PDB file of C-alpha atoms in Angstrom:
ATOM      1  CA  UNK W   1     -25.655 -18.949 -49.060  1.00 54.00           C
ATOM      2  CA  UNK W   2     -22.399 -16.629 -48.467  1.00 60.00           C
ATOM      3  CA  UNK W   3     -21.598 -13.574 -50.294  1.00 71.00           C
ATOM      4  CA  UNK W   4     -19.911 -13.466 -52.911  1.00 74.00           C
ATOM      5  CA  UNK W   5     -18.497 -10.630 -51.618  1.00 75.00           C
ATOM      6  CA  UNK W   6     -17.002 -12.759 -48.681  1.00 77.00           C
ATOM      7  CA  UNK W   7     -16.267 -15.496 -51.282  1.00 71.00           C
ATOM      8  CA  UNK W   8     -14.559 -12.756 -54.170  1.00 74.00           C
ATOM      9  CA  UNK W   9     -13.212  -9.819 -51.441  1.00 76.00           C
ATOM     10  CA  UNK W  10     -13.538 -10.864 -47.878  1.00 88.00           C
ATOM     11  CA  UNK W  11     -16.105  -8.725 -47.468  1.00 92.00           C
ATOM     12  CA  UNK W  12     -19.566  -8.021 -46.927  1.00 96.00           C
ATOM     13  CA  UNK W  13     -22.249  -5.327 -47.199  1.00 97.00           C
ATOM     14  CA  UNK W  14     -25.318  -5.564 -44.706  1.00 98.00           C
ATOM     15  CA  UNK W  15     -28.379  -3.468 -45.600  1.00 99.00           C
ATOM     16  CA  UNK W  16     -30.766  -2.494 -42.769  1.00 99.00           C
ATOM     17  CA  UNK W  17     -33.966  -0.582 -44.603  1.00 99.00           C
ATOM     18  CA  UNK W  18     -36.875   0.861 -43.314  1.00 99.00           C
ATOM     19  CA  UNK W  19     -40.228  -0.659 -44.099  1.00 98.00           C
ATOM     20  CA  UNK W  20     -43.577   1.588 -44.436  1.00 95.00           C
ATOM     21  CA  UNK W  21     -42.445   4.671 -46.665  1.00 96.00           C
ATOM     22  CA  UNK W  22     -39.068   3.378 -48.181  1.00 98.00           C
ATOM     23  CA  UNK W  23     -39.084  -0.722 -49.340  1.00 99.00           C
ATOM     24  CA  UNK W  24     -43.030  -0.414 -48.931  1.00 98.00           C
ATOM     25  CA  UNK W  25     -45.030   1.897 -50.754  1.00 96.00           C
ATOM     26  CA  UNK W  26     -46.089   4.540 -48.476  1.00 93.00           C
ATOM     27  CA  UNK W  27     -49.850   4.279 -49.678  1.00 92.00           C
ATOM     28  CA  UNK W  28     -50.028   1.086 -50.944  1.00 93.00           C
ATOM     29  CA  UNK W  29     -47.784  -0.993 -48.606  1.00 92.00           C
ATOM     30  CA  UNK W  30     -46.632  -2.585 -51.950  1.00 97.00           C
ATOM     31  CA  UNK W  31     -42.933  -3.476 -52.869  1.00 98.00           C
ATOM     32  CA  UNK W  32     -43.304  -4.895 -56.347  1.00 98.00           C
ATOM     33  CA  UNK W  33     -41.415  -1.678 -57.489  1.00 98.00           C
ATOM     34  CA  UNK W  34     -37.931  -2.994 -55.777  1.00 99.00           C
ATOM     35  CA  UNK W  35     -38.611  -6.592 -56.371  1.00 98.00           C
ATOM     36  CA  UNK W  36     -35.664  -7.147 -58.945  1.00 98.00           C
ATOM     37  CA  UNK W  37     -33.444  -5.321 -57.006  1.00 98.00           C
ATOM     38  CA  UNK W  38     -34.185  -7.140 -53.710  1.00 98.00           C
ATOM     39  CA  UNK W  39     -33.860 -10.632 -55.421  1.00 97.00           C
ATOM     40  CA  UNK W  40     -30.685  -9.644 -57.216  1.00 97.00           C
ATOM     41  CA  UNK W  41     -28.992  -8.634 -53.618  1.00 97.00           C
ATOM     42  CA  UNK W  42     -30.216 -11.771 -52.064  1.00 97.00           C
ATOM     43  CA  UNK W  43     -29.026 -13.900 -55.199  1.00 95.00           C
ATOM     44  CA  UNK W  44     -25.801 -12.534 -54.362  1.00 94.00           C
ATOM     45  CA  UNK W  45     -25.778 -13.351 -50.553  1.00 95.00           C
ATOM     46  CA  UNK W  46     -26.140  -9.934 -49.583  1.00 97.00           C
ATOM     47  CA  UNK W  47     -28.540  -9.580 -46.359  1.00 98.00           C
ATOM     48  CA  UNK W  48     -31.611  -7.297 -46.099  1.00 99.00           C
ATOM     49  CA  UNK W  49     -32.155  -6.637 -42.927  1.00 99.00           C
ATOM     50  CA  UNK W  50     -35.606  -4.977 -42.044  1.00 99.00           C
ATOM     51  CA  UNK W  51     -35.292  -1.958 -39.263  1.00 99.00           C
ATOM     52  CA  UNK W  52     -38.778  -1.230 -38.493  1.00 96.00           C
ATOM     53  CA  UNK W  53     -41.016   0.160 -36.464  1.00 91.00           C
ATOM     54  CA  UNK W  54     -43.780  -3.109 -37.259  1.00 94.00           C
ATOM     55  CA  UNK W  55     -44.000  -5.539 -35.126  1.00 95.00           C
ATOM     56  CA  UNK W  56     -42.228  -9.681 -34.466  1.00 98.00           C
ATOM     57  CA  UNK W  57     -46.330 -10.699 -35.390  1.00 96.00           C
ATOM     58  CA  UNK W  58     -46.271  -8.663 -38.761  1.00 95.00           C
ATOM     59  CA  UNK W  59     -42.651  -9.290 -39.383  1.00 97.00           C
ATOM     60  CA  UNK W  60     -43.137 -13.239 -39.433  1.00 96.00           C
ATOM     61  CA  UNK W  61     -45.559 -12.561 -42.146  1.00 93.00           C
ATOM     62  CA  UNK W  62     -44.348  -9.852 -43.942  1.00 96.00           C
ATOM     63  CA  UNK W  63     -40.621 -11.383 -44.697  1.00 96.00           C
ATOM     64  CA  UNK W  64     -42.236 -14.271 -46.617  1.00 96.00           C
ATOM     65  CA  UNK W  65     -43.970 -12.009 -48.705  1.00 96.00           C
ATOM     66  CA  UNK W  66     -40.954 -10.061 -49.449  1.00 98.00           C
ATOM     67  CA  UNK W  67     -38.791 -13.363 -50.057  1.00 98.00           C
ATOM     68  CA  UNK W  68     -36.321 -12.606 -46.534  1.00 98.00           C
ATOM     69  CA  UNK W  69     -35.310 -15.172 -44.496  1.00 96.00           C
ATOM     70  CA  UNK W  70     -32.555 -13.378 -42.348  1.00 98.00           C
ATOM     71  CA  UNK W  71     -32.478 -11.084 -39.034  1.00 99.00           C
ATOM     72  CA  UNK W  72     -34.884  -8.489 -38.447  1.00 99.00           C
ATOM     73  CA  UNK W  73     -35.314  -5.673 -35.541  1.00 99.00           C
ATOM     74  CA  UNK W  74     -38.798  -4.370 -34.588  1.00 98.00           C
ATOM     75  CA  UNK W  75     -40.434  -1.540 -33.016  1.00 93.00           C
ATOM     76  CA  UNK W  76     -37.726   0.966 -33.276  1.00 92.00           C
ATOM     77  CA  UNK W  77     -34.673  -0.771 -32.177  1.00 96.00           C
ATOM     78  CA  UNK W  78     -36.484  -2.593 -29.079  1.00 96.00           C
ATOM     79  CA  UNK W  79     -35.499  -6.065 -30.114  1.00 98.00           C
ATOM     80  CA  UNK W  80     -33.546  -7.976 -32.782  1.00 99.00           C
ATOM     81  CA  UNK W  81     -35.181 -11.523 -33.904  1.00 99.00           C
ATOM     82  CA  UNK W  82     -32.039 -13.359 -35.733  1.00 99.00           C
ATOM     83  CA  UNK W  83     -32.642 -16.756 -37.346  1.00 97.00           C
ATOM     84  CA  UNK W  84     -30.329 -19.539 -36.513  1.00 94.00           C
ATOM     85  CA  UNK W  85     -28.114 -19.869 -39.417  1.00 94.00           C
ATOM     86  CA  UNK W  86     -27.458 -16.460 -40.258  1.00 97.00           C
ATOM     87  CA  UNK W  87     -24.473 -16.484 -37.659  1.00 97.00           C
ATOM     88  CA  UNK W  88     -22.093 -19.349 -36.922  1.00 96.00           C
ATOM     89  CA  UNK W  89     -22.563 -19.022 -32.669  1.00 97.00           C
ATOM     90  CA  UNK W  90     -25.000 -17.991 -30.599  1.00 97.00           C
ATOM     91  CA  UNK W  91     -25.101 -14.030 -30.307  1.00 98.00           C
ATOM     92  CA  UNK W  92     -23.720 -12.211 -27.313  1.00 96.00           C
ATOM     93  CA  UNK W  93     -26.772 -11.773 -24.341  1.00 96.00           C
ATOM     94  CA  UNK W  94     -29.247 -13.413 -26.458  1.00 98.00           C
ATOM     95  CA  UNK W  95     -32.100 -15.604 -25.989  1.00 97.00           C
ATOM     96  CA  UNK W  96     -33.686 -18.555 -27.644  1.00 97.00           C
ATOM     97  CA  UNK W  97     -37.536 -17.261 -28.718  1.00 95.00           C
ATOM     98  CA  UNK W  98     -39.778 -18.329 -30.772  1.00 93.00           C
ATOM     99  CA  UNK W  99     -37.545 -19.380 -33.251  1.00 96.00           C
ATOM    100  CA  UNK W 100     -34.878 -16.941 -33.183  1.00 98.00           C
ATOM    101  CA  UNK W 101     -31.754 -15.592 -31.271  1.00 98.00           C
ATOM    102  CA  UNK W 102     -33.530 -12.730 -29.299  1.00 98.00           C
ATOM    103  CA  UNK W 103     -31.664  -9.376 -28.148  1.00 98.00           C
ATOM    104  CA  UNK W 104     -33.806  -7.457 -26.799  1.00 97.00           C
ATOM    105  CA  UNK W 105     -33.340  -3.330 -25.901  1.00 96.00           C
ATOM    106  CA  UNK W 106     -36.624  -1.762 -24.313  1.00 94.00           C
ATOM    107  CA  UNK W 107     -38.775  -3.182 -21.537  1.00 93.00           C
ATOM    108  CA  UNK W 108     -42.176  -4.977 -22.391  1.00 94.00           C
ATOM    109  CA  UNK W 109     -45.292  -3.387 -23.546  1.00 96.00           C
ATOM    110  CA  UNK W 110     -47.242  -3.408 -20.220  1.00 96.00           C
ATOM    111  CA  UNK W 111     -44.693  -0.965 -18.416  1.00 96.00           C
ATOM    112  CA  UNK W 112     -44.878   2.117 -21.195  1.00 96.00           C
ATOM    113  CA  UNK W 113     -48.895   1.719 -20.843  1.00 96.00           C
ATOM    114  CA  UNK W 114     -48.743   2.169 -17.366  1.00 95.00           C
ATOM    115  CA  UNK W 115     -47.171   5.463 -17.798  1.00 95.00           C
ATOM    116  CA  UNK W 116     -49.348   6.454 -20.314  1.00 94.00           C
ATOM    117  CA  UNK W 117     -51.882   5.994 -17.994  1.00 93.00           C
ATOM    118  CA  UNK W 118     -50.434   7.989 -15.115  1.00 91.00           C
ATOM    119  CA  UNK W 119     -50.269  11.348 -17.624  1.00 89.00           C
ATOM    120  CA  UNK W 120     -53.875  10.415 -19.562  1.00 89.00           C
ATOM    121  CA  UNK W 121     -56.008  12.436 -17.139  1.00 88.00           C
ATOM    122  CA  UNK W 122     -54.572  15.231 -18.002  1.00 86.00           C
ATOM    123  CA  UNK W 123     -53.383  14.760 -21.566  1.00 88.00           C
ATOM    124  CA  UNK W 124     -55.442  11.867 -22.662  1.00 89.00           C
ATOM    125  CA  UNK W 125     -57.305  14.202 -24.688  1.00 94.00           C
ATOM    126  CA  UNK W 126     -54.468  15.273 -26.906  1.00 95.00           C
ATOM    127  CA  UNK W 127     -53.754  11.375 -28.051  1.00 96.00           C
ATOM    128  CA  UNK W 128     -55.444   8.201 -29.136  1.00 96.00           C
ATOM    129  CA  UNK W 129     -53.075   5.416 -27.957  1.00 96.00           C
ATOM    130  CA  UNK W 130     -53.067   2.003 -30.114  1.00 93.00           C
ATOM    131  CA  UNK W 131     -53.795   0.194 -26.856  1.00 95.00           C
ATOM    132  CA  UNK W 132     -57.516   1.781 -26.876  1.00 95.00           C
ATOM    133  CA  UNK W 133     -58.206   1.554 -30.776  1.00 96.00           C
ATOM    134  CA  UNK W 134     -60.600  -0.701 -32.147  1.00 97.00           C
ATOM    135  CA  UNK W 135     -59.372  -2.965 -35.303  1.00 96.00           C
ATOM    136  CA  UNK W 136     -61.370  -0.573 -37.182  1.00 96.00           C
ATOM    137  CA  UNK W 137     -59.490   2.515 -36.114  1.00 97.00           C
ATOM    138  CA  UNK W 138     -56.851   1.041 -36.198  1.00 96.00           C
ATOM    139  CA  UNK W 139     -57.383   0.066 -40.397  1.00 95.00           C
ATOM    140  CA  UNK W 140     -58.638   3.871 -40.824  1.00 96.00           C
ATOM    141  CA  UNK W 141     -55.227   5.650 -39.108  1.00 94.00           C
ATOM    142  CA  UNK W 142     -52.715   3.262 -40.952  1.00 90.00           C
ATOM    143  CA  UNK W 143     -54.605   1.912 -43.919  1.00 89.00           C
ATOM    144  CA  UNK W 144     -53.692  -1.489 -43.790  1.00 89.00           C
ATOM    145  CA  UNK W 145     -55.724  -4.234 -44.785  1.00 92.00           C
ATOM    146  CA  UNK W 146     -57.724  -5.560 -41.415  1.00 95.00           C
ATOM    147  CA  UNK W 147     -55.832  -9.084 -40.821  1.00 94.00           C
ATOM    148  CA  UNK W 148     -51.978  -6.592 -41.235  1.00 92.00           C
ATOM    149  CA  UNK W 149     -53.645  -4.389 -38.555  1.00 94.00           C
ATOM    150  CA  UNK W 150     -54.246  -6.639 -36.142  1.00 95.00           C
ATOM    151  CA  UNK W 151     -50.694  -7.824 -36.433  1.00 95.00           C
ATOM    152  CA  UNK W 152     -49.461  -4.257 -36.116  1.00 93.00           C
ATOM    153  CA  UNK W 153     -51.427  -3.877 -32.619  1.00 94.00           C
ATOM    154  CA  UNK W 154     -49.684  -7.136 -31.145  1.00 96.00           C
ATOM    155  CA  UNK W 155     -46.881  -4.938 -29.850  1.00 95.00           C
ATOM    156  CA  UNK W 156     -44.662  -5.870 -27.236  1.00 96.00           C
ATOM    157  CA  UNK W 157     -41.900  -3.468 -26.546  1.00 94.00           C
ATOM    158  CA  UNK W 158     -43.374   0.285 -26.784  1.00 92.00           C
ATOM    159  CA  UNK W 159     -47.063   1.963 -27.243  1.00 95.00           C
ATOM    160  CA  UNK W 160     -47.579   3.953 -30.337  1.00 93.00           C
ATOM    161  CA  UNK W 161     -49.993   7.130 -29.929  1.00 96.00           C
ATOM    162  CA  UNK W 162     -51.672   8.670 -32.539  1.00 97.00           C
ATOM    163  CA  UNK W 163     -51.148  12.884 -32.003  1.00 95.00           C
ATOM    164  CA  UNK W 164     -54.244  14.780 -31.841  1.00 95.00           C
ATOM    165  CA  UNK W 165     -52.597  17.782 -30.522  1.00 93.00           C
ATOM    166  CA  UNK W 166     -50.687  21.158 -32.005  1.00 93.00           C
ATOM    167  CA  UNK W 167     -46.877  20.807 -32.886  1.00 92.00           C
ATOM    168  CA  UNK W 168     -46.373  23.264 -29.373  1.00 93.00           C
ATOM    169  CA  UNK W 169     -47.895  20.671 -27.416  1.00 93.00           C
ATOM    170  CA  UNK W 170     -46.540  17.661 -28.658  1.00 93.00           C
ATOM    171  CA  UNK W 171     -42.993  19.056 -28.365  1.00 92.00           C
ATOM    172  CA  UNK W 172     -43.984  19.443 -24.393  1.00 92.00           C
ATOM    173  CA  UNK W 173     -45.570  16.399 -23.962  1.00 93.00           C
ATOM    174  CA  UNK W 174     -42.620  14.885 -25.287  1.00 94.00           C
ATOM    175  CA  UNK W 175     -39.811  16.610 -22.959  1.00 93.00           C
ATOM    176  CA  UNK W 176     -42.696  15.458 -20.161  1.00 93.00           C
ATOM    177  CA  UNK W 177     -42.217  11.660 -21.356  1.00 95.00           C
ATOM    178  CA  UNK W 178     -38.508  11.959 -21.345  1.00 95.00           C
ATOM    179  CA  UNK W 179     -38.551  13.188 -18.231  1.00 94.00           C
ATOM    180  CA  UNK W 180     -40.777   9.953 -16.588  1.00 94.00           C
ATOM    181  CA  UNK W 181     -37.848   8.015 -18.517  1.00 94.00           C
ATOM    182  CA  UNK W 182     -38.774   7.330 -21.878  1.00 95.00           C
ATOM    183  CA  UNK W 183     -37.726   8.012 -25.420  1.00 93.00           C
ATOM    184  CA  UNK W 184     -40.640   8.821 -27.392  1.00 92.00           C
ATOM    185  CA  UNK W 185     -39.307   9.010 -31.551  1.00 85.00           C
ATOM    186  CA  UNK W 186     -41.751  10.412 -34.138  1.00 84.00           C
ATOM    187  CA  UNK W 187     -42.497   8.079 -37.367  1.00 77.00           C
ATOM    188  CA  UNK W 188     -44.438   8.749 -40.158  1.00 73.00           C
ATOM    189  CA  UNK W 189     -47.993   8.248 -38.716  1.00 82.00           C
ATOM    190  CA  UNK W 190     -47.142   7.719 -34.794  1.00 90.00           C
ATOM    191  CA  UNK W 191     -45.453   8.927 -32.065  1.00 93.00           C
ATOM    192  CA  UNK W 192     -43.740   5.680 -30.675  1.00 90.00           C
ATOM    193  CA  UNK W 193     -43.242   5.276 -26.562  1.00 94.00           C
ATOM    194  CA  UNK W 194     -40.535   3.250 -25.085  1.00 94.00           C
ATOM    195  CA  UNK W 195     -37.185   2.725 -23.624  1.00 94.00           C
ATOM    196  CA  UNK W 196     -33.604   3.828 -24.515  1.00 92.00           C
ATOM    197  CA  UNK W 197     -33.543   2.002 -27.939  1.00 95.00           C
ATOM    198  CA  UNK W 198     -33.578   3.386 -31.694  1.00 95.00           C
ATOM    199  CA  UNK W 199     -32.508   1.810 -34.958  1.00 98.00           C
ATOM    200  CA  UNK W 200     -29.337   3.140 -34.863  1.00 98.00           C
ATOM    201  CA  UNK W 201     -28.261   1.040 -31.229  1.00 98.00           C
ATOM    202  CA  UNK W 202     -29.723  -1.560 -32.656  1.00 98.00           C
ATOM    203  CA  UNK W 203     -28.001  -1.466 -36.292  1.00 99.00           C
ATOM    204  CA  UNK W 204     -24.766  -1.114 -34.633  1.00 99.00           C
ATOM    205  CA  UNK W 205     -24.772  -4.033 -31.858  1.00 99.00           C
ATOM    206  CA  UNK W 206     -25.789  -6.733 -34.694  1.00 99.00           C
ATOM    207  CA  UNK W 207     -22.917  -5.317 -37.141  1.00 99.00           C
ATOM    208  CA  UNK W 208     -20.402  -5.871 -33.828  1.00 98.00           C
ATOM    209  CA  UNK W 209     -21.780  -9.283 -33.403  1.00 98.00           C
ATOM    210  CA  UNK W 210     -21.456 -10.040 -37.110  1.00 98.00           C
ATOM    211  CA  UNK W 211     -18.180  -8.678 -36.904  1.00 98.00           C
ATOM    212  CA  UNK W 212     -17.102 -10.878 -33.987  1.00 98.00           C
ATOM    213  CA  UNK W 213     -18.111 -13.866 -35.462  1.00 97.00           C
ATOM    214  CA  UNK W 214     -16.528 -13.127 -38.707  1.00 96.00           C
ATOM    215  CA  UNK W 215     -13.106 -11.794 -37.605  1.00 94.00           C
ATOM    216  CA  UNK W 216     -11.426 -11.711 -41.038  1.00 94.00           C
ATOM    217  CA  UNK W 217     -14.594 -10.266 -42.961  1.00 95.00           C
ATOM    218  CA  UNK W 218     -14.392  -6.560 -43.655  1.00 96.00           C
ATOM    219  CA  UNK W 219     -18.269  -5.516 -43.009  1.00 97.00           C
ATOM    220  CA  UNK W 220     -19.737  -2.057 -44.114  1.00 97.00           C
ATOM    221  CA  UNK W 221     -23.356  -1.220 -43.737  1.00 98.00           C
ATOM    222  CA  UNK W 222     -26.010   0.770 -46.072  1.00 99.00           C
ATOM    223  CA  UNK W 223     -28.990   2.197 -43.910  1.00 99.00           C
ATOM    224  CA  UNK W 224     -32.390   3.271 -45.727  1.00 99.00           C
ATOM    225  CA  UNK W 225     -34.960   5.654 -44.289  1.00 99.00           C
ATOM    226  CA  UNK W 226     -37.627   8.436 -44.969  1.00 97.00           C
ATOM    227  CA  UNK W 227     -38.490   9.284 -41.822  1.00 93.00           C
ATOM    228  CA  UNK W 228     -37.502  10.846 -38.628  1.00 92.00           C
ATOM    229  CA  UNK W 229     -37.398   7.951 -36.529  1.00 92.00           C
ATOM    230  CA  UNK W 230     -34.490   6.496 -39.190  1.00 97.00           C
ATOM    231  CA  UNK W 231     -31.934   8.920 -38.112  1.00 97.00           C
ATOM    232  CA  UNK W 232     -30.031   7.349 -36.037  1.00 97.00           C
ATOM    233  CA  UNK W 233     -29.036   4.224 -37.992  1.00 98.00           C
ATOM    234  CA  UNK W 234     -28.849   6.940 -41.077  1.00 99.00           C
ATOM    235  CA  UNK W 235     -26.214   8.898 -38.997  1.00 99.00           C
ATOM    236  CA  UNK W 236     -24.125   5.416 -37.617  1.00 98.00           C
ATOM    237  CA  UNK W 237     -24.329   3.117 -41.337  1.00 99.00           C
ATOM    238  CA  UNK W 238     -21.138   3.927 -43.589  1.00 98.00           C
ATOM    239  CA  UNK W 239     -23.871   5.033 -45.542  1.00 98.00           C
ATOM    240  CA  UNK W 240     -26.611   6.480 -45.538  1.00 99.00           C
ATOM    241  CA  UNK W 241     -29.829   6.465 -47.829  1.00 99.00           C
ATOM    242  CA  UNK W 242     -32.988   8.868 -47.308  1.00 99.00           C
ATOM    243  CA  UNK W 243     -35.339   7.731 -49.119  1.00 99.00           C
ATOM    244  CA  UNK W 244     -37.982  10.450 -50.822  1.00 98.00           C
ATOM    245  CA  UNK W 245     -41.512  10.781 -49.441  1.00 97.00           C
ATOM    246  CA  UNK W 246     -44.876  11.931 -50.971  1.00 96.00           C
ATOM    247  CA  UNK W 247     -45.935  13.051 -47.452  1.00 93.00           C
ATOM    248  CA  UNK W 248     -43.093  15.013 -45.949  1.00 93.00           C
ATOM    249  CA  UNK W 249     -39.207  16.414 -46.452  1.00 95.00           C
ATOM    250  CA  UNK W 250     -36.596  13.988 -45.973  1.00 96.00           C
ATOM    251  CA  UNK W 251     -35.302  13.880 -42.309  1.00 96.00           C
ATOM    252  CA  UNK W 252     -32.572  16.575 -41.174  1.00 97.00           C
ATOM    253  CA  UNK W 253     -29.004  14.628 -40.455  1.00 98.00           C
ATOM    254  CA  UNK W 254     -25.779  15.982 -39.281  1.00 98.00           C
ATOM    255  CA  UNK W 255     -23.583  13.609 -41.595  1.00 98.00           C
ATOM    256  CA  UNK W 256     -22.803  15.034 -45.001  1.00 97.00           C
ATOM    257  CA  UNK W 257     -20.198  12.478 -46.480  1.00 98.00           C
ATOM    258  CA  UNK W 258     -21.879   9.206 -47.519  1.00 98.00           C
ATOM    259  CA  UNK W 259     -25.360  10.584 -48.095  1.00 99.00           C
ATOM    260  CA  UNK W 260     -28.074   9.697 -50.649  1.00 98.00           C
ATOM    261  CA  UNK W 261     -31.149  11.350 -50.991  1.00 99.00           C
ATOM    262  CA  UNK W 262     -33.192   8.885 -53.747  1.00 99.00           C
ATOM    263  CA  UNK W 263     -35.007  11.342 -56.499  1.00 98.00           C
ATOM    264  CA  UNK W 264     -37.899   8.500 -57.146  1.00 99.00           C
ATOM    265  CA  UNK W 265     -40.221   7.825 -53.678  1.00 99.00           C
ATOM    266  CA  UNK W 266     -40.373   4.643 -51.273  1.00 98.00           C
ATOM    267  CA  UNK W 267     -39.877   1.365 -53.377  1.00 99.00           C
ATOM    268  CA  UNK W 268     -38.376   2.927 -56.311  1.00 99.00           C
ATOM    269  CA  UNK W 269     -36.442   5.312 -54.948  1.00 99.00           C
ATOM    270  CA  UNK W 270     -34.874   2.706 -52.883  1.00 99.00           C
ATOM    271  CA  UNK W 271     -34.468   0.538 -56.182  1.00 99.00           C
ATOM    272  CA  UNK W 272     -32.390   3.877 -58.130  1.00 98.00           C
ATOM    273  CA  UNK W 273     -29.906   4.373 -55.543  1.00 98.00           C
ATOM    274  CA  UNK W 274     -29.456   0.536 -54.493  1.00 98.00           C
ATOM    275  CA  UNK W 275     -28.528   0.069 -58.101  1.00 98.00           C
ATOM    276  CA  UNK W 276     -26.243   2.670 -58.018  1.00 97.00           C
ATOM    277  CA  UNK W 277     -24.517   1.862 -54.964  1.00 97.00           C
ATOM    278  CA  UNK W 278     -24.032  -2.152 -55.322  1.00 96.00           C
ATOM    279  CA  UNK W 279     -24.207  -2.238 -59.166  1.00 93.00           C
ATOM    280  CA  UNK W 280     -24.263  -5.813 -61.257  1.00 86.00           C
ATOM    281  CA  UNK W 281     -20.886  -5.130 -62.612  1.00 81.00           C
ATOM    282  CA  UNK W 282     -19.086  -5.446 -58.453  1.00 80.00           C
ATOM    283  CA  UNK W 283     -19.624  -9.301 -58.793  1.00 78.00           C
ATOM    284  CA  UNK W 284     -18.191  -9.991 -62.268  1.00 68.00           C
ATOM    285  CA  UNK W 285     -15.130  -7.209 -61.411  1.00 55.00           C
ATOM    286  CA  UNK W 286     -11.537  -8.080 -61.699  1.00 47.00           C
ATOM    287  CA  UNK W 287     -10.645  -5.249 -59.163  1.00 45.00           C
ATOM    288  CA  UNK W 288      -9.222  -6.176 -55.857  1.00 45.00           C
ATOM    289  CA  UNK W 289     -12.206  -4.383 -54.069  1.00 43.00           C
ATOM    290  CA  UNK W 290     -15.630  -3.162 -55.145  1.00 45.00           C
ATOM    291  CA  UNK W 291     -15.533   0.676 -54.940  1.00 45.00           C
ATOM    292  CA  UNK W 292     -19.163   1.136 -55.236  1.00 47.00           C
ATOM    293  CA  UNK W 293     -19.716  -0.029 -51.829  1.00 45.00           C
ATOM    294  CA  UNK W 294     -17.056   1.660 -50.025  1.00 38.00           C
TER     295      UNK W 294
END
């Protein structure tokens, strides 16, 4: 359906959110907490756009369960899976896959293990890379229900390691990845190896695209995140959301104007400032332009 912010204002608000920690329950995995809000947004015609570190297997899944039906970018900004009628023409340098226009950022899986590999004699020890878990172990380091985690280790763009190591020798062991040519970003329970992607890059080349294909539609962009690997579409979006965590201090950014920090954690902290930001009242306003969303 189209916006009724296109339809009322030319406009349109896209909202890229984070998954585990900030629409999901960081414990639970559970999002029955922003449920009204998410269905009230989509009612509207305003897109919810997942920007995750999960993968396209868990993805396919978990959008049904949350009622989405529109884009979506995996594993940190490596790709961006867009379904066919969200734009009008076929995106810039993408690729017809599995059902979706594919733009992808990172190269596949395979390569980032074989670097692993070359540095695991001597700091294999300090790691436990997904690649080598068991489903079990897998289940026990993310908690998710055993059919979830075997979606979440069907990766295909980047290697997530599990850090067994002191804070001193992570912080070398990631300057020694950067310099072999990846960009290793911290999450909430992983430190995530691959190429020169993140949310942000990602976030910003499928609000160009939706800008080029809707050339008199004034787009602006809310970006929700708790953790560290969420800074960089938290620094590009007009605004930016951190999301509270039970587990750790909201990440450090650089921006000041723009910038919500939610009181309430994950699902309904992303509910309280969602509410305050893109309120009921914007669609049934007489105003030439919604302010809220500015």
């Amino acid at each position: 359906m189209q916006s009724e912010l296109i339809s009322k204002y030319n406009r349109q608000v896209l909202i890229f959110t984070d998954l585990d920690g900030t629409l999901l329950d960081h414990y639970s995995y559970e999002h029955e907490d922003a449920k009204a809000c998410m269905e009230r947004l989509l009612g509207h015609g305003i897109p919810i756009i997942p920007n995750t570190s999960k993968t396209f297997a868990e993805l396919i899944t978990l959008r049904k369960r949350l009622g989405l039906n529109g884009p979506f970018i995996v594993e940190n900004g490596a790709a961006i899976f867009i379904n066919k009628n969200f734009l009008p023409e076929k995106p810039k340098g993408a690729v017809w896959q599995d059902g979706f226009w594919v733009k992808s950022f990172s190269s596949k899986r395979n390569y980032w293990l074989g670097l692993i590999k070359k540095i695991s004699p001597e700091h294999g020890h300090l790691f436990e890379s997904f690649a080598n878990m068991s489903l079990e172990r897998i289940v026990e380091t993310t908690g998710l229900e055993e059919s979830d985690a075997l979606l979440s280790s069907q990766r295909q763009f980047g290697e997530p390691l599990l850090w067994k190591g002191t804070e001193e020798q992570l912080e070398s062991f990631i300057l020694m990845l950067r310099r072999l040519g990846a960009h290793p970003v911290k999450g909430g329970r992983f430190l995530h190896v691959g190429g020169d992607c993140n949310k942000g890059i990602a976030l910003t080349w499928l609000l160009k695209e939706y800008q080029r294909q809707h050339r008199n539609v004034t787009v602006s962009t809310i970006a929700l995140g708790d953790g560290k690997n969420d800074v960089a579409m938290l620094e590009i979006a007009d605004t930016a959301v951190r999301i509270a965590s039970p587990v750790h201090e909201p990440p450090e950014l650089e921006r000041t104007l723009k910038l919500y920090t939610s009181n309430k954690l994950g699902p309904k902290g992303w509910t309280e400032v969602l509410d305050q930001l893109i309120p009921e009242s914007v669609f049934f306003s007489s105003s030439k332009t919604p302010d809220k969303t500015t």
